[in-house]
PDB file of C-alpha atoms in Angstrom:
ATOM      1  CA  UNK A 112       2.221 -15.925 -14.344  1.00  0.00           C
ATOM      2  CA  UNK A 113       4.964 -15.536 -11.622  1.00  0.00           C
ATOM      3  CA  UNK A 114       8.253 -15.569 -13.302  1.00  0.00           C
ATOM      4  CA  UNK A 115      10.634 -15.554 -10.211  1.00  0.00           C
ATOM      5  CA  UNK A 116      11.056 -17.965  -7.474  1.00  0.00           C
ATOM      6  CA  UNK A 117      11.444 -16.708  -3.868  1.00  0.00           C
ATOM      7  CA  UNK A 118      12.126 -18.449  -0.119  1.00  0.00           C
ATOM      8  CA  UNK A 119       8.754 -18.594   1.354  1.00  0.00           C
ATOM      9  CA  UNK A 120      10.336 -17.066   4.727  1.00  0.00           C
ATOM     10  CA  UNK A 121      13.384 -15.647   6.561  1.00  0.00           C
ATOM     11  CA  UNK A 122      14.385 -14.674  10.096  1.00  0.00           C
ATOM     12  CA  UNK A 123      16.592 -11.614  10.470  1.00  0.00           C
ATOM     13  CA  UNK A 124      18.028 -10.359  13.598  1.00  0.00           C
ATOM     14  CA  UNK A 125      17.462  -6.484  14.151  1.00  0.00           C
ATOM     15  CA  UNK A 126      20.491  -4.591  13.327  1.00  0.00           C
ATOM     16  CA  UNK A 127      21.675  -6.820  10.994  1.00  0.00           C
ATOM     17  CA  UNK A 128      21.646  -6.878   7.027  1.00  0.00           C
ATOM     18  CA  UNK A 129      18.763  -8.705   5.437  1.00  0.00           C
ATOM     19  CA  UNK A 130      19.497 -10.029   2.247  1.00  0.00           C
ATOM     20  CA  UNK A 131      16.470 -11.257   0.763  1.00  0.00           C
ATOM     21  CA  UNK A 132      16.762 -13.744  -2.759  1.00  0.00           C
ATOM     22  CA  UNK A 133      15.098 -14.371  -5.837  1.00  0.00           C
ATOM     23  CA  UNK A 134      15.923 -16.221  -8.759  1.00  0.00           C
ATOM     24  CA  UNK A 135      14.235 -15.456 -12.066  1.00  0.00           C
ATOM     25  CA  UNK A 136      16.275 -18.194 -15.033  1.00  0.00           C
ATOM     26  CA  UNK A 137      14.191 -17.179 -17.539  1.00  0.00           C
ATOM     27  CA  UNK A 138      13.846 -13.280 -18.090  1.00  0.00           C
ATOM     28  CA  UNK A 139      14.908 -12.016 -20.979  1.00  0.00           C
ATOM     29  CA  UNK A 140      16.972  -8.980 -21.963  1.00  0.00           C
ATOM     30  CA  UNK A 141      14.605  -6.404 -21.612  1.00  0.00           C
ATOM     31  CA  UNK A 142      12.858  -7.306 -18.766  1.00  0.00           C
ATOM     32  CA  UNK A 143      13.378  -5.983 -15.109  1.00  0.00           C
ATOM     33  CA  UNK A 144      13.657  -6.944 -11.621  1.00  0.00           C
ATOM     34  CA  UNK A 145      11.511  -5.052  -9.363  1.00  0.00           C
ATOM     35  CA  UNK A 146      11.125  -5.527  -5.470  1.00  0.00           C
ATOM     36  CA  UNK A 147       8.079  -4.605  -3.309  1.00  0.00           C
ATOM     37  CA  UNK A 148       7.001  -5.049  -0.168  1.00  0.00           C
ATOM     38  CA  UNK A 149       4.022  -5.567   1.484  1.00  0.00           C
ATOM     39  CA  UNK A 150       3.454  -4.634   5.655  1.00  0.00           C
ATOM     40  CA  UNK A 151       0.440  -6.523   7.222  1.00  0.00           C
ATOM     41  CA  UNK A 152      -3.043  -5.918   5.009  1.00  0.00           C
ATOM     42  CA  UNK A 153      -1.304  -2.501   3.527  1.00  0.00           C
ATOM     43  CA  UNK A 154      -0.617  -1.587  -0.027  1.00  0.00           C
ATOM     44  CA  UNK A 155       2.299  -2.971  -1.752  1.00  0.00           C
ATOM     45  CA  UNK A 156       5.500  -0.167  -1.391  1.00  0.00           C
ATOM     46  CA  UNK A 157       7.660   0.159  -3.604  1.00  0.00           C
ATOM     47  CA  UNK A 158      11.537  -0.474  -2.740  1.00  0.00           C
ATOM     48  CA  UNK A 159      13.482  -0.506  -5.692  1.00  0.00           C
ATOM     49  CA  UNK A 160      14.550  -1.899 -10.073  1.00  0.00           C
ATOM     50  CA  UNK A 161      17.024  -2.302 -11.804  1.00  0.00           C
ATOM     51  CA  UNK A 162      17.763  -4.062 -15.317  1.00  0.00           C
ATOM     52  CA  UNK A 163      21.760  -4.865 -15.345  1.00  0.00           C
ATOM     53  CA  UNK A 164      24.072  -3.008 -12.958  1.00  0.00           C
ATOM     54  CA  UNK A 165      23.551  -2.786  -9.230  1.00  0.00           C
ATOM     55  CA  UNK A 166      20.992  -0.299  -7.789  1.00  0.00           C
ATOM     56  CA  UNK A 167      21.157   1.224  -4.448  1.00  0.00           C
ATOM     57  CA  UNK A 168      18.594   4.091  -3.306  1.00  0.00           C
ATOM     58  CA  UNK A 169      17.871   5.193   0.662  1.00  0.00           C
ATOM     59  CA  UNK A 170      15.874   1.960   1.862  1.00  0.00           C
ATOM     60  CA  UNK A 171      17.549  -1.025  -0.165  1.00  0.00           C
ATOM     61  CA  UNK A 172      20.647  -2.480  -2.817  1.00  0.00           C
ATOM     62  CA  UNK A 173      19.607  -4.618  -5.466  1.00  0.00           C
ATOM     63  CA  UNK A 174      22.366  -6.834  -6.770  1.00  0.00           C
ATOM     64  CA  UNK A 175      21.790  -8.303  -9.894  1.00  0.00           C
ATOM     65  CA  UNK A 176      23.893 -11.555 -10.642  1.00  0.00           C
ATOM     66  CA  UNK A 177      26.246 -10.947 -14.552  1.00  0.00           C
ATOM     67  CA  UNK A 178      24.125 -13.546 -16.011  1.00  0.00           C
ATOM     68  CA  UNK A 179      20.217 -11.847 -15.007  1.00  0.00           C
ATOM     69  CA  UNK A 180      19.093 -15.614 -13.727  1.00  0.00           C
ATOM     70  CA  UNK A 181      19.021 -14.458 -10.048  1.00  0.00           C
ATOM     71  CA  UNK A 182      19.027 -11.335  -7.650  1.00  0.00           C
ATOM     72  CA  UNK A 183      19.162 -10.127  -3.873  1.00  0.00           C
ATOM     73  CA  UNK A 184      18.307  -7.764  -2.460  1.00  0.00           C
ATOM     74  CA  UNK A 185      19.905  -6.339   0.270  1.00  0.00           C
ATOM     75  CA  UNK A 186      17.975  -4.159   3.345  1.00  0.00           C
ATOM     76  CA  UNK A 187      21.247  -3.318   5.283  1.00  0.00           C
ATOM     77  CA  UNK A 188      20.256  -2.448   9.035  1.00  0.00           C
ATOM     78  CA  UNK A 189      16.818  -4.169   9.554  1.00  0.00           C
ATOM     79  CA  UNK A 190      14.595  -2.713  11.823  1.00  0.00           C
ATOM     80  CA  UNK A 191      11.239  -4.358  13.291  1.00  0.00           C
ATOM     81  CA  UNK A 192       9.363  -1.945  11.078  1.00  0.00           C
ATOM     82  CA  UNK A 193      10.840  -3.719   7.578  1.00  0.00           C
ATOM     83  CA  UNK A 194       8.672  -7.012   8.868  1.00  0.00           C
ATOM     84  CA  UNK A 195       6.899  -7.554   5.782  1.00  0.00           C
ATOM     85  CA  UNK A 196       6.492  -9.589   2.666  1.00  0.00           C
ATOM     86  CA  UNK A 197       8.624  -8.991  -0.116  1.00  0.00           C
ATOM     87  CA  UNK A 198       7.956  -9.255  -3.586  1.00  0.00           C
ATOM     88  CA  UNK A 199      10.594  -9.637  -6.440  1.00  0.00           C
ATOM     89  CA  UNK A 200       8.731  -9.232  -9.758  1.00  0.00           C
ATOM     90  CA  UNK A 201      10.151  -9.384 -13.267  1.00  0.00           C
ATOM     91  CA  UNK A 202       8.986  -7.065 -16.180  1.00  0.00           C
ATOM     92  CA  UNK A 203       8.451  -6.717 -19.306  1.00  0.00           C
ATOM     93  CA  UNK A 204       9.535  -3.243 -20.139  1.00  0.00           C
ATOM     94  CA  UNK A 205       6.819  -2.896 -22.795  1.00  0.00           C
ATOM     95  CA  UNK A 206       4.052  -4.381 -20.283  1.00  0.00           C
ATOM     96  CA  UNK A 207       1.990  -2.576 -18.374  1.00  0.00           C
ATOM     97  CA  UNK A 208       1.584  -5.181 -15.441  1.00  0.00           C
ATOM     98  CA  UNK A 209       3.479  -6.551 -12.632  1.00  0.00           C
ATOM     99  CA  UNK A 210       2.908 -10.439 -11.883  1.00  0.00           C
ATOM    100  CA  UNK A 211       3.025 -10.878  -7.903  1.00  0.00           C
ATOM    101  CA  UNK A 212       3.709 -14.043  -6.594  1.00  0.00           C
ATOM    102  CA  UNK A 213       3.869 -15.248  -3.077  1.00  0.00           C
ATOM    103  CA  UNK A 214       6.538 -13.351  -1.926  1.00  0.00           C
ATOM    104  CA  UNK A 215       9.277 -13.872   0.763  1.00  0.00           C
ATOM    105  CA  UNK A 216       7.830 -13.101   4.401  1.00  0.00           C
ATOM    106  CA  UNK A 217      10.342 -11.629   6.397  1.00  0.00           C
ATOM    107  CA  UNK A 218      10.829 -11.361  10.341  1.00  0.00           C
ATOM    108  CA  UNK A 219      13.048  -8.662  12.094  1.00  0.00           C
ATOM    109  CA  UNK A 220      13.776 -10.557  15.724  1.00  0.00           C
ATOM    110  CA  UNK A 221      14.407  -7.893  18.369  1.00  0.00           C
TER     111      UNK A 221
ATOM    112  CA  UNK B 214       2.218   7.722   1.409  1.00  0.00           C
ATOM    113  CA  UNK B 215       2.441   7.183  -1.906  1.00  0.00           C
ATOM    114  CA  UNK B 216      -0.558  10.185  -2.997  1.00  0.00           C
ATOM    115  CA  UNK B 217      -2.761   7.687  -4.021  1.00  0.00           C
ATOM    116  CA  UNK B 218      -5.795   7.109  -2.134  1.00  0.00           C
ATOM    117  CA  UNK B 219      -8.942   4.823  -2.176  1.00  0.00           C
ATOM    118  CA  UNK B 220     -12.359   4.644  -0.740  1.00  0.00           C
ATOM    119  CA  UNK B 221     -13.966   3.156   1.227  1.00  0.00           C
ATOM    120  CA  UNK B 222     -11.324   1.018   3.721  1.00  0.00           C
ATOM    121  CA  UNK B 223     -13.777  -1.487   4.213  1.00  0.00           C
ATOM    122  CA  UNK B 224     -17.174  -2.932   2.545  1.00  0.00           C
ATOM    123  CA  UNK B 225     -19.469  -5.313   3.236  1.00  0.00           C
ATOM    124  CA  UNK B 226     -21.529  -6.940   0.608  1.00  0.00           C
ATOM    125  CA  UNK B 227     -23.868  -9.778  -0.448  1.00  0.00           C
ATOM    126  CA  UNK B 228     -23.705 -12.631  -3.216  1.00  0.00           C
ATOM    127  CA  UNK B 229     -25.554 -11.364  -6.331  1.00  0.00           C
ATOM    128  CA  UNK B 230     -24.390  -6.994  -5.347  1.00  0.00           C
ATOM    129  CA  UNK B 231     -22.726  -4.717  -7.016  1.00  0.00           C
ATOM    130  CA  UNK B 232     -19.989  -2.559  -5.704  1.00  0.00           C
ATOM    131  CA  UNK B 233     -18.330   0.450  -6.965  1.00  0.00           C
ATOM    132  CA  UNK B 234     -14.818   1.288  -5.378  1.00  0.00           C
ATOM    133  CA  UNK B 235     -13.192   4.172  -6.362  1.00  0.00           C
ATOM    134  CA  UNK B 236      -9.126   5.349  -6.569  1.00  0.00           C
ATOM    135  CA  UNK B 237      -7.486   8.718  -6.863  1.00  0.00           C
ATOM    136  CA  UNK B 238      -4.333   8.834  -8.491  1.00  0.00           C
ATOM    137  CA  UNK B 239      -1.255  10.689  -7.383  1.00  0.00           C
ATOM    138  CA  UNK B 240      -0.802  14.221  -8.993  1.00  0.00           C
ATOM    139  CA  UNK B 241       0.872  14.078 -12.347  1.00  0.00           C
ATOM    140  CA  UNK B 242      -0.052  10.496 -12.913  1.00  0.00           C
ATOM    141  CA  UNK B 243      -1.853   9.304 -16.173  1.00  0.00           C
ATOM    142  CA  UNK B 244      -2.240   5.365 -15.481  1.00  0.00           C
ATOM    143  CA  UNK B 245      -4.201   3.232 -12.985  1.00  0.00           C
ATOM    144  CA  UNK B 246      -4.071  -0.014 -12.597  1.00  0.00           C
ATOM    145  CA  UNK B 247      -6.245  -2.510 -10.540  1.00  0.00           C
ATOM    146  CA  UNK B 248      -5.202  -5.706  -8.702  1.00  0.00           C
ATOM    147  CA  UNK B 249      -7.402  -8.114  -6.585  1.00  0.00           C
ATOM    148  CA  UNK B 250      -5.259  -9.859  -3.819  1.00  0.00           C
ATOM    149  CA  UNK B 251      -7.014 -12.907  -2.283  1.00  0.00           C
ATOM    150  CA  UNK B 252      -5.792 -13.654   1.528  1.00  0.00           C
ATOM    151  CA  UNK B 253      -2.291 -15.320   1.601  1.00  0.00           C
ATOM    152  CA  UNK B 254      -1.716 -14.919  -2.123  1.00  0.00           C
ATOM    153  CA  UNK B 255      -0.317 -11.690  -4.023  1.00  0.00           C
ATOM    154  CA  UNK B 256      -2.038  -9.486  -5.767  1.00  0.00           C
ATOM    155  CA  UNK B 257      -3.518 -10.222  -9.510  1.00  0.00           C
ATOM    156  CA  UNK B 258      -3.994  -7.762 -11.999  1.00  0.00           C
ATOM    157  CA  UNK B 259      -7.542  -6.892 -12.925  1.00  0.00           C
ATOM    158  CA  UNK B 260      -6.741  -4.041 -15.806  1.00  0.00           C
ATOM    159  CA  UNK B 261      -5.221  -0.621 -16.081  1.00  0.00           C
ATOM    160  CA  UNK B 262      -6.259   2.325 -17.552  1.00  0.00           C
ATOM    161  CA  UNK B 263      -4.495   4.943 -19.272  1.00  0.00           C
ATOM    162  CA  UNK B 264      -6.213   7.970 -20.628  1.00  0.00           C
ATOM    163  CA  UNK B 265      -9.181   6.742 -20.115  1.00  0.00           C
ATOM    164  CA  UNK B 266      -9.009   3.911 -21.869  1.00  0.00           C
ATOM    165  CA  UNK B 267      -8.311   0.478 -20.901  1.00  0.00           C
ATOM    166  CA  UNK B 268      -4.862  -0.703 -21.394  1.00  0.00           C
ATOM    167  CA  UNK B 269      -4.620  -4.241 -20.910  1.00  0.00           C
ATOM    168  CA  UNK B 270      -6.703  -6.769 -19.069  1.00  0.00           C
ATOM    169  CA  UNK B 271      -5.930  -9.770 -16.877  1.00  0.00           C
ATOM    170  CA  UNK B 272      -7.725 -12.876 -16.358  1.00  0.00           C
ATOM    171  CA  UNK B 273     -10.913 -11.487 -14.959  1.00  0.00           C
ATOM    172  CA  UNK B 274     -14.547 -11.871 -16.163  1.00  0.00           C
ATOM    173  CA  UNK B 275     -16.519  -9.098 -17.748  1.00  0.00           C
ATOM    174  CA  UNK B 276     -18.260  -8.243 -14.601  1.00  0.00           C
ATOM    175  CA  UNK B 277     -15.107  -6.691 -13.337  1.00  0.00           C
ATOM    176  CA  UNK B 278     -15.110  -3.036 -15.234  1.00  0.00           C
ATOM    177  CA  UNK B 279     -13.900   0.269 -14.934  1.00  0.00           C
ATOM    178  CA  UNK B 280     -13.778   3.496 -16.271  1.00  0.00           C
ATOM    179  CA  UNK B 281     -10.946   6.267 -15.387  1.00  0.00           C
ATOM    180  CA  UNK B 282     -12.098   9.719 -15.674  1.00  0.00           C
ATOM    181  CA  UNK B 283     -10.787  13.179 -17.142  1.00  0.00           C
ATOM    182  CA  UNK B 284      -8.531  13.820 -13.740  1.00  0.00           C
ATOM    183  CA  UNK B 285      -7.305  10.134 -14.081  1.00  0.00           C
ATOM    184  CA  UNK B 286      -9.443   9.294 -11.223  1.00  0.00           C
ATOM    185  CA  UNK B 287     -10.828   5.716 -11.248  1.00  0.00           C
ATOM    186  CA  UNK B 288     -13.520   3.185 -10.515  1.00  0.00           C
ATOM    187  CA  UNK B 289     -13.657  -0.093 -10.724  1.00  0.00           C
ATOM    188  CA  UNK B 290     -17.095  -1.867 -11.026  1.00  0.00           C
ATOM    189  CA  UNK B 291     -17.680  -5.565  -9.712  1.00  0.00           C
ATOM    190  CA  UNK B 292     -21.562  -6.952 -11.019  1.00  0.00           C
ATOM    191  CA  UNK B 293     -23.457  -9.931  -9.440  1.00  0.00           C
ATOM    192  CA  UNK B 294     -20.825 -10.706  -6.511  1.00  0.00           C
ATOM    193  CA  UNK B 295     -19.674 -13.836  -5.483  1.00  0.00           C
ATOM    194  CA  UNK B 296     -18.055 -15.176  -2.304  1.00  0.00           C
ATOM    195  CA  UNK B 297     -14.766 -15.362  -3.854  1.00  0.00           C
ATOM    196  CA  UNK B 298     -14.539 -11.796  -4.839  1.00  0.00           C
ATOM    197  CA  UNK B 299     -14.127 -11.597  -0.849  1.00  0.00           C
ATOM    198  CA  UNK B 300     -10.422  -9.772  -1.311  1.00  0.00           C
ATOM    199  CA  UNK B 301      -8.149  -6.641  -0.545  1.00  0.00           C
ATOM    200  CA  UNK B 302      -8.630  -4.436  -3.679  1.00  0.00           C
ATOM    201  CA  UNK B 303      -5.561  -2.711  -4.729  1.00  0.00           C
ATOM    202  CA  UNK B 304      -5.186   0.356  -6.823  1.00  0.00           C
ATOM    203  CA  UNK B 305      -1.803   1.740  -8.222  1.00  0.00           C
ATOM    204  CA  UNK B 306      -1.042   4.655 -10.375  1.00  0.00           C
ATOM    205  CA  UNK B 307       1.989   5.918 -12.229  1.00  0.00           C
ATOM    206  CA  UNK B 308       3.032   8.563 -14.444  1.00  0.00           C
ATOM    207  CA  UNK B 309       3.079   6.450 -17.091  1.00  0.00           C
ATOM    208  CA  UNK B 310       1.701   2.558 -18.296  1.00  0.00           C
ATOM    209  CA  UNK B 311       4.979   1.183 -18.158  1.00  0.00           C
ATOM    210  CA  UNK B 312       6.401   3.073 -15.309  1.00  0.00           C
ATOM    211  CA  UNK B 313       7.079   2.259 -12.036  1.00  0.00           C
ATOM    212  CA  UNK B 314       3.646   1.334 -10.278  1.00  0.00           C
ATOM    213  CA  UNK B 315       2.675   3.583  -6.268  1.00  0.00           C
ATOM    214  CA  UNK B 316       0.229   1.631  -4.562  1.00  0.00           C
ATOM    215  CA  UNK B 317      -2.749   2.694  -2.689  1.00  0.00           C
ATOM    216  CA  UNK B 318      -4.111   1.213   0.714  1.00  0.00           C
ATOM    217  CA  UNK B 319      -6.423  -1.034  -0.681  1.00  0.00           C
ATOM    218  CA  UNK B 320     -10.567  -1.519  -0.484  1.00  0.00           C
ATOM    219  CA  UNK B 321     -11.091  -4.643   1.857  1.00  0.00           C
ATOM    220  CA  UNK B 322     -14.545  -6.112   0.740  1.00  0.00           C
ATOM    221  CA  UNK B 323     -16.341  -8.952   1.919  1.00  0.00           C
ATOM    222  CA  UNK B 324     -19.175 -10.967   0.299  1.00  0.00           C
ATOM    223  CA  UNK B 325     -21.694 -12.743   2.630  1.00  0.00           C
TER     224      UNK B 325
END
């Protein structure tokens, strides 16, 4: 079962930064936050994870709030080609499986 | 591109069929997992396998199987289809069951 909670959709303008959030009150301590995405019909990519502290890699930031209960993450010039659905997923470090649920779809706007 | 790859893009089926699709893992990886995405939904773990064994199973029904071969190459099996397993089938491998999870393109198969 899903375990996070995520906007069903968001507008961003081109150029901009997207920050895209997800709130997950009940993950535990050795669980992390992972973020996909997912372009039109294509396999999931992966973007980035992080358990505590603040990850940042070449496509995305992932800010994690002190208390674990919520996240963002942060795509920070959008182009058209990051028009996609996004997928925060929580795991168990010790499971082997990622729960998906319905994602965030978001639109770059020229 | 993630190395992983699957065949065939797209099938066609009938109710009652069985299909075979198949997923090659990125070098160096050990694990694949399966996942059946249904349109507008996300995708839903079927079962990974690790070693050749299974490692872990979702809610799916016995005719889902799979087997994962000595180059960590994979199958997965789907007996007596219905019209519901209409879906975009998703492979992923990774270097190891808990790691980090690289996607394929997907199998799109349809059931008439």
């Amino acid at each position: 079962d899903a375990k996070t909670t995520q906007p069903p959709s968001m507008d961003c303008a081109e150029g901009r930064a997207a920050n895209l959030p997800c709130n997950h009150s009940t993950i535990s301590g050795n669980e992390y936050v992972y973020w996909y995405r997912q372009i039109h019909s294509q396999g999931p990519q992966y973007i980035i994870h992080g358990l505590k502290n603040n990850e940042t890699n070449e496509m995305a930031s992932l800010i994690i709030t002190e208390d674990r209960k919520s996240s963002t993450l942060i795509l920070p010039h959008a182009t058209l080609r990051d028009t996609a659905v996004y997928y925060c997923i929580v795991r168990v470090l010790a499971g082997n499986q990622f729960y998906f649920g319905t994602g965030t779809s978001l639109t770059v706007i020229p | 591109e993630t190395g992983v790859t699957q065949s065939p893009t797209h099938l066609i089926k009938t109710r009652g069929q069985q299909v075979t699709l198949r997923c090659s893992s990125q070098s160096g990886h050990n694990t694949v997992s399966w996942y059946q995405q249904a349109l507008g939904q996300g995708p839903q773990f079927i079962f990974q396998y690790y070693r050749e064994e299974e490692n872990g199973r979702g809610n799916f029904p016995p005719r889902f199987s799979g087997l994962q071969f000595p180059n960590y190459s994979s199958e997965l099996n789907v007996n007596a289809l219905e019209l519901d397993d209409s879906a975009l089938y998703l492979c992923a491998s990774s270097p190891d069951p808990k790691e980090t999870q690289y996607f394929g393109p997907g199998t799109r198969l349809l059931v008439l």
